[in-house]
PDB file of C-alpha atoms in Angstrom:
ATOM      1  CA  UNK A 840      16.805  -9.269  19.638  1.00 90.00           C
ATOM      2  CA  UNK A 841      16.192  -5.412  19.927  1.00 92.00           C
ATOM      3  CA  UNK A 842      13.256  -6.595  17.081  1.00 93.00           C
ATOM      4  CA  UNK A 843      11.999  -9.631  19.215  1.00 92.00           C
ATOM      5  CA  UNK A 844      11.944  -7.655  22.285  1.00 92.00           C
ATOM      6  CA  UNK A 845       9.765  -4.651  20.193  1.00 93.00           C
ATOM      7  CA  UNK A 846       6.933  -6.377  18.300  1.00 94.00           C
ATOM      8  CA  UNK A 847       6.872  -9.524  21.012  1.00 93.00           C
ATOM      9  CA  UNK A 848       6.600 -11.659  17.830  1.00 94.00           C
ATOM     10  CA  UNK A 849       7.502 -15.216  17.219  1.00 94.00           C
ATOM     11  CA  UNK A 850       7.084 -14.618  13.255  1.00 95.00           C
ATOM     12  CA  UNK A 851       8.141 -11.977  11.465  1.00 96.00           C
ATOM     13  CA  UNK A 852       7.595 -10.830   7.722  1.00 94.00           C
ATOM     14  CA  UNK A 853      10.581  -8.571   6.274  1.00 93.00           C
ATOM     15  CA  UNK A 854       9.387  -6.319   3.456  1.00 91.00           C
ATOM     16  CA  UNK A 855      11.554  -4.120   0.919  1.00 89.00           C
ATOM     17  CA  UNK A 856       9.652  -1.037   0.457  1.00 85.00           C
ATOM     18  CA  UNK A 857       9.940  -0.415  -3.005  1.00 79.00           C
ATOM     19  CA  UNK A 858       9.221  -3.921  -4.624  1.00 78.00           C
ATOM     20  CA  UNK A 859       6.342  -4.956  -5.877  1.00 76.00           C
ATOM     21  CA  UNK A 860       4.865  -8.423  -6.574  1.00 77.00           C
ATOM     22  CA  UNK A 861       6.259  -9.637  -3.540  1.00 80.00           C
ATOM     23  CA  UNK A 862       9.230  -9.700  -5.252  1.00 82.00           C
ATOM     24  CA  UNK A 863      12.319  -9.548  -1.440  1.00 85.00           C
ATOM     25  CA  UNK A 864       9.095 -10.505   0.536  1.00 89.00           C
ATOM     26  CA  UNK A 865      10.796 -13.057   3.697  1.00 92.00           C
ATOM     27  CA  UNK A 866       8.932 -15.016   6.506  1.00 93.00           C
ATOM     28  CA  UNK A 867      10.823 -16.052   8.644  1.00 93.00           C
ATOM     29  CA  UNK A 868      10.584 -16.750  12.378  1.00 93.00           C
ATOM     30  CA  UNK A 869      12.404 -15.874  15.526  1.00 94.00           C
ATOM     31  CA  UNK A 870      15.027 -18.161  14.943  1.00 94.00           C
ATOM     32  CA  UNK A 871      15.666 -17.342  11.489  1.00 92.00           C
ATOM     33  CA  UNK A 872      15.070 -13.650  12.081  1.00 94.00           C
ATOM     34  CA  UNK A 873      18.999 -13.374  12.627  1.00 92.00           C
ATOM     35  CA  UNK A 874      20.606 -15.771   9.693  1.00 89.00           C
ATOM     36  CA  UNK A 875      18.116 -13.201   7.415  1.00 90.00           C
ATOM     37  CA  UNK A 876      18.952 -10.294   8.167  1.00 90.00           C
ATOM     38  CA  UNK A 877      22.818 -11.258   7.920  1.00 87.00           C
ATOM     39  CA  UNK A 878      22.039 -12.740   4.481  1.00 83.00           C
ATOM     40  CA  UNK A 879      20.220  -9.269   3.928  1.00 83.00           C
ATOM     41  CA  UNK A 880      23.279  -6.829   4.880  1.00 81.00           C
ATOM     42  CA  UNK A 881      26.222  -9.590   4.897  1.00 74.00           C
ATOM     43  CA  UNK A 882      28.301  -7.829   1.361  1.00 69.00           C
ATOM     44  CA  UNK A 883      30.383 -11.291   1.178  1.00 71.00           C
ATOM     45  CA  UNK A 884      27.592 -13.801   1.201  1.00 66.00           C
ATOM     46  CA  UNK A 885      26.770 -15.489  -2.190  1.00 65.00           C
ATOM     47  CA  UNK A 886      23.165 -14.628  -2.420  1.00 58.00           C
ATOM     48  CA  UNK A 887      22.902 -15.974  -6.224  1.00 63.00           C
ATOM     49  CA  UNK A 888      23.406 -20.010  -5.362  1.00 61.00           C
ATOM     50  CA  UNK A 889      20.591 -22.262  -4.858  1.00 57.00           C
ATOM     51  CA  UNK A 890      20.948 -22.690  -1.429  1.00 54.00           C
ATOM     52  CA  UNK A 891      19.720 -19.033  -1.065  1.00 59.00           C
ATOM     53  CA  UNK A 892      16.876 -18.479  -3.873  1.00 68.00           C
ATOM     54  CA  UNK A 893      14.557 -17.037  -1.427  1.00 73.00           C
ATOM     55  CA  UNK A 894      17.444 -13.983  -1.184  1.00 76.00           C
ATOM     56  CA  UNK A 895      17.519 -13.557  -5.160  1.00 76.00           C
ATOM     57  CA  UNK A 896      16.164 -10.303  -4.690  1.00 80.00           C
ATOM     58  CA  UNK A 897      18.779  -8.734  -2.076  1.00 81.00           C
ATOM     59  CA  UNK A 898      21.601  -9.356  -4.281  1.00 75.00           C
ATOM     60  CA  UNK A 899      20.892  -6.671  -6.152  1.00 76.00           C
ATOM     61  CA  UNK A 900      18.752  -4.630  -3.389  1.00 75.00           C
ATOM     62  CA  UNK A 901      21.230  -5.015  -0.422  1.00 68.00           C
ATOM     63  CA  UNK A 902      20.878  -1.799   1.076  1.00 67.00           C
ATOM     64  CA  UNK A 903      17.446  -1.186  -0.246  1.00 73.00           C
ATOM     65  CA  UNK A 904      15.232   0.279   2.984  1.00 84.00           C
ATOM     66  CA  UNK A 905      12.955  -2.649   4.384  1.00 91.00           C
ATOM     67  CA  UNK A 906      10.430  -3.048   7.181  1.00 92.00           C
ATOM     68  CA  UNK A 907      10.031  -5.724   9.720  1.00 95.00           C
ATOM     69  CA  UNK A 908       6.736  -6.893  10.825  1.00 95.00           C
ATOM     70  CA  UNK A 909       5.129  -9.437  13.009  1.00 95.00           C
ATOM     71  CA  UNK A 910       3.403 -11.919  10.935  1.00 94.00           C
ATOM     72  CA  UNK A 911      -0.119 -11.649  12.041  1.00 91.00           C
ATOM     73  CA  UNK A 912      -2.512 -14.277  10.560  1.00 88.00           C
ATOM     74  CA  UNK A 913      -5.435 -13.075   8.081  1.00 87.00           C
ATOM     75  CA  UNK A 914      -8.988 -14.663   8.344  1.00 85.00           C
ATOM     76  CA  UNK A 915      -8.857 -18.017   7.454  1.00 92.00           C
ATOM     77  CA  UNK A 916     -10.798 -19.044   3.838  1.00 91.00           C
ATOM     78  CA  UNK A 917     -12.076 -22.242   3.047  1.00 92.00           C
ATOM     79  CA  UNK A 918     -11.538 -23.080  -0.670  1.00 90.00           C
ATOM     80  CA  UNK A 919     -12.540 -26.260  -1.462  1.00 89.00           C
ATOM     81  CA  UNK A 920     -12.678 -27.693   1.823  1.00 92.00           C
ATOM     82  CA  UNK A 921      -9.322 -26.207   2.711  1.00 92.00           C
ATOM     83  CA  UNK A 922      -8.256 -22.924   5.070  1.00 94.00           C
ATOM     84  CA  UNK A 923      -5.923 -20.396   3.550  1.00 94.00           C
ATOM     85  CA  UNK A 924      -4.386 -17.506   5.457  1.00 94.00           C
ATOM     86  CA  UNK A 925      -5.836 -14.677   2.667  1.00 92.00           C
ATOM     87  CA  UNK A 926      -4.292 -11.392   1.476  1.00 91.00           C
ATOM     88  CA  UNK A 927      -7.525  -9.179   0.926  1.00 94.00           C
ATOM     89  CA  UNK A 928      -7.006  -6.609  -1.725  1.00 94.00           C
ATOM     90  CA  UNK A 929     -10.206  -4.033  -2.174  1.00 96.00           C
ATOM     91  CA  UNK A 930     -10.060  -1.536  -5.498  1.00 96.00           C
ATOM     92  CA  UNK A 931     -11.153   1.855  -4.731  1.00 96.00           C
ATOM     93  CA  UNK A 932     -10.453   5.495  -6.522  1.00 95.00           C
ATOM     94  CA  UNK A 933      -9.908   8.423  -4.099  1.00 92.00           C
ATOM     95  CA  UNK A 934     -10.299  12.034  -5.751  1.00 89.00           C
ATOM     96  CA  UNK A 935     -11.046  15.692  -4.344  1.00 83.00           C
ATOM     97  CA  UNK A 936     -12.840  18.872  -5.089  1.00 79.00           C
ATOM     98  CA  UNK A 937     -12.438  21.692  -3.153  1.00 76.00           C
ATOM     99  CA  UNK A 938     -11.941  20.240   0.068  1.00 72.00           C
ATOM    100  CA  UNK A 939     -14.422  17.662  -0.451  1.00 83.00           C
ATOM    101  CA  UNK A 940     -12.947  13.691  -0.618  1.00 87.00           C
ATOM    102  CA  UNK A 941     -15.337  11.235  -2.479  1.00 91.00           C
ATOM    103  CA  UNK A 942     -14.013   7.351  -2.176  1.00 94.00           C
ATOM    104  CA  UNK A 943     -15.941   4.448  -4.773  1.00 95.00           C
ATOM    105  CA  UNK A 944     -14.915   1.318  -3.896  1.00 97.00           C
ATOM    106  CA  UNK A 945     -14.621  -0.739  -7.334  1.00 96.00           C
ATOM    107  CA  UNK A 946     -14.955  -4.443  -5.626  1.00 95.00           C
ATOM    108  CA  UNK A 947     -12.630  -6.382  -3.180  1.00 96.00           C
ATOM    109  CA  UNK A 948     -11.382  -9.814  -3.425  1.00 94.00           C
ATOM    110  CA  UNK A 949      -8.968 -12.801  -1.557  1.00 94.00           C
ATOM    111  CA  UNK A 950      -5.796 -13.505  -2.743  1.00 92.00           C
ATOM    112  CA  UNK A 951      -4.865 -16.801  -2.065  1.00 92.00           C
ATOM    113  CA  UNK A 952      -1.550 -18.525  -0.981  1.00 91.00           C
ATOM    114  CA  UNK A 953      -0.110 -21.405  -2.625  1.00 89.00           C
ATOM    115  CA  UNK A 954      -0.312 -23.910   0.756  1.00 90.00           C
ATOM    116  CA  UNK A 955      -3.638 -24.292   2.422  1.00 91.00           C
ATOM    117  CA  UNK A 956      -2.685 -23.389   5.967  1.00 91.00           C
ATOM    118  CA  UNK A 957      -2.528 -26.777   7.976  1.00 92.00           C
ATOM    119  CA  UNK A 958      -0.256 -28.231   5.012  1.00 90.00           C
ATOM    120  CA  UNK A 959       3.221 -30.204   6.862  1.00 91.00           C
ATOM    121  CA  UNK A 960       6.473 -29.642   5.989  1.00 91.00           C
ATOM    122  CA  UNK A 961       5.859 -26.437   3.819  1.00 91.00           C
ATOM    123  CA  UNK A 962       7.806 -23.019   4.337  1.00 89.00           C
ATOM    124  CA  UNK A 963       5.869 -20.209   5.874  1.00 90.00           C
ATOM    125  CA  UNK A 964       5.874 -18.032   2.434  1.00 87.00           C
ATOM    126  CA  UNK A 965       3.653 -20.971   0.684  1.00 88.00           C
ATOM    127  CA  UNK A 966       1.380 -20.973   3.648  1.00 91.00           C
ATOM    128  CA  UNK A 967       1.210 -16.759   3.880  1.00 90.00           C
ATOM    129  CA  UNK A 968       2.668 -15.388   0.266  1.00 88.00           C
ATOM    130  CA  UNK A 969      -0.360 -14.869  -1.642  1.00 85.00           C
ATOM    131  CA  UNK A 970      -0.444 -14.391  -5.251  1.00 75.00           C
ATOM    132  CA  UNK A 971      -2.052 -14.813  -8.883  1.00 71.00           C
ATOM    133  CA  UNK A 972      -0.557 -17.686 -10.728  1.00 70.00           C
ATOM    134  CA  UNK A 973      -1.749 -20.267 -13.000  1.00 73.00           C
ATOM    135  CA  UNK A 974      -3.047 -22.731 -10.082  1.00 71.00           C
ATOM    136  CA  UNK A 975      -6.464 -23.120  -9.835  1.00 71.00           C
ATOM    137  CA  UNK A 976      -7.277 -21.584  -6.940  1.00 76.00           C
ATOM    138  CA  UNK A 977      -5.477 -18.041  -6.552  1.00 85.00           C
ATOM    139  CA  UNK A 978      -8.608 -15.988  -5.244  1.00 89.00           C
ATOM    140  CA  UNK A 979     -11.656 -15.756  -2.987  1.00 92.00           C
ATOM    141  CA  UNK A 980     -14.867 -13.899  -3.024  1.00 94.00           C
ATOM    142  CA  UNK A 981     -15.404 -11.886   0.210  1.00 95.00           C
ATOM    143  CA  UNK A 982     -18.486 -12.285   2.161  1.00 94.00           C
ATOM    144  CA  UNK A 983     -20.410  -8.950   2.044  1.00 96.00           C
ATOM    145  CA  UNK A 984     -20.762  -8.547   5.574  1.00 96.00           C
ATOM    146  CA  UNK A 985     -16.863  -8.443   6.100  1.00 95.00           C
ATOM    147  CA  UNK A 986     -16.785  -6.188   2.806  1.00 96.00           C
ATOM    148  CA  UNK A 987     -19.173  -3.437   3.964  1.00 96.00           C
ATOM    149  CA  UNK A 988     -17.025  -4.065   7.468  1.00 96.00           C
ATOM    150  CA  UNK A 989     -13.935  -3.050   5.492  1.00 96.00           C
ATOM    151  CA  UNK A 990     -15.250  -0.257   3.725  1.00 96.00           C
ATOM    152  CA  UNK A 991     -16.532   1.352   6.512  1.00 96.00           C
ATOM    153  CA  UNK A 992     -12.833   1.047   7.943  1.00 95.00           C
ATOM    154  CA  UNK A 993     -11.879   2.487   5.354  1.00 96.00           C
ATOM    155  CA  UNK A 994     -13.879   5.162   4.994  1.00 95.00           C
ATOM    156  CA  UNK A 995     -12.987   6.254   8.278  1.00 92.00           C
ATOM    157  CA  UNK A 996      -8.985   5.887   7.674  1.00 92.00           C
ATOM    158  CA  UNK A 997      -8.633   6.718   3.794  1.00 93.00           C
ATOM    159  CA  UNK A 998      -9.401  10.777   3.628  1.00 90.00           C
ATOM    160  CA  UNK A 999      -7.226  11.162   6.451  1.00 87.00           C
ATOM    161  CA  UNK A1000      -3.918   9.208   4.574  1.00 86.00           C
ATOM    162  CA  UNK A1001      -5.217  10.962   1.272  1.00 87.00           C
ATOM    163  CA  UNK A1002      -5.225  14.726   3.029  1.00 82.00           C
ATOM    164  CA  UNK A1003      -2.008  13.797   4.304  1.00 79.00           C
ATOM    165  CA  UNK A1004      -0.519  12.650   0.823  1.00 79.00           C
ATOM    166  CA  UNK A1005      -1.876  15.621  -0.727  1.00 75.00           C
ATOM    167  CA  UNK A1006      -0.299  17.926   1.544  1.00 72.00           C
ATOM    168  CA  UNK A1007       3.160  16.529   0.037  1.00 72.00           C
ATOM    169  CA  UNK A1008       1.880  18.721  -3.220  1.00 66.00           C
ATOM    170  CA  UNK A1009       3.931  22.071  -4.564  1.00 58.00           C
ATOM    171  CA  UNK A1010       0.633  24.069  -5.265  1.00 60.00           C
ATOM    172  CA  UNK A1011       1.126  27.149  -2.571  1.00 60.00           C
ATOM    173  CA  UNK A1012      -2.526  27.535  -2.819  1.00 62.00           C
ATOM    174  CA  UNK A1013      -3.311  24.119  -1.950  1.00 60.00           C
ATOM    175  CA  UNK A1014      -0.944  23.615   0.895  1.00 58.00           C
ATOM    176  CA  UNK A1015      -2.885  25.813   3.679  1.00 64.00           C
ATOM    177  CA  UNK A1016      -5.942  24.022   2.677  1.00 63.00           C
ATOM    178  CA  UNK A1017      -5.298  20.825   3.504  1.00 58.00           C
ATOM    179  CA  UNK A1018      -2.785  21.386   6.158  1.00 62.00           C
ATOM    180  CA  UNK A1019      -6.109  23.028   7.542  1.00 64.00           C
ATOM    181  CA  UNK A1020      -8.415  19.464   6.923  1.00 61.00           C
ATOM    182  CA  UNK A1021      -5.539  17.421   8.092  1.00 57.00           C
ATOM    183  CA  UNK A1022      -5.482  19.158  11.469  1.00 62.00           C
ATOM    184  CA  UNK A1023      -9.026  19.139  11.741  1.00 58.00           C
ATOM    185  CA  UNK A1024      -9.365  15.062  10.399  1.00 56.00           C
ATOM    186  CA  UNK A1025      -6.667  13.897  13.511  1.00 55.00           C
ATOM    187  CA  UNK A1026      -8.831  15.716  16.084  1.00 57.00           C
ATOM    188  CA  UNK A1027     -12.059  13.433  14.807  1.00 56.00           C
ATOM    189  CA  UNK A1028      -9.735  10.810  14.923  1.00 52.00           C
ATOM    190  CA  UNK A1029      -8.692  11.494  17.864  1.00 55.00           C
ATOM    191  CA  UNK A1030     -11.962  11.916  19.816  1.00 58.00           C
ATOM    192  CA  UNK A1031     -13.084   8.921  18.131  1.00 53.00           C
ATOM    193  CA  UNK A1032     -11.020   6.518  19.985  1.00 48.00           C
TER     194      UNK A1032
END
């Protein structure tokens, strides 16, 4: 109940922090949240049973760290006259030289879930979990204007995130410079808001 009250959401995503390729991702609505959390934490539940297929990842990682977020709808993408709740993927490189940060964007695409948004009698995962597979339509092009908007947002927030990652470096000469740049970057962001 505390999670529901805090996030004010009707649907949730449970995301393992160290997983990849969508492993362990759970999409649940309010009434399923309690059972999903019990399944993850309860050592007596047999998660290898066929009825618990979606929990297979958690059988090995019952005590892994995870996030719970509200499930938010993305921009709906039309593919073959069907609307999909897609996930945008942006490929970029980021580097620094003497405190100057450079970001190069390589490309962008929409990654599609298995099922169109308004399909009936399918799970939330089928409507929201996007992935590349052998299906005929697993991705879609991003409108150039949308891509420009996303790049503008990323150009504002990526440098600060990158500086924070660099500040974890153990290079003693590097740390004071990075901490100073982070301080100025945070002040700039606060002024911009």
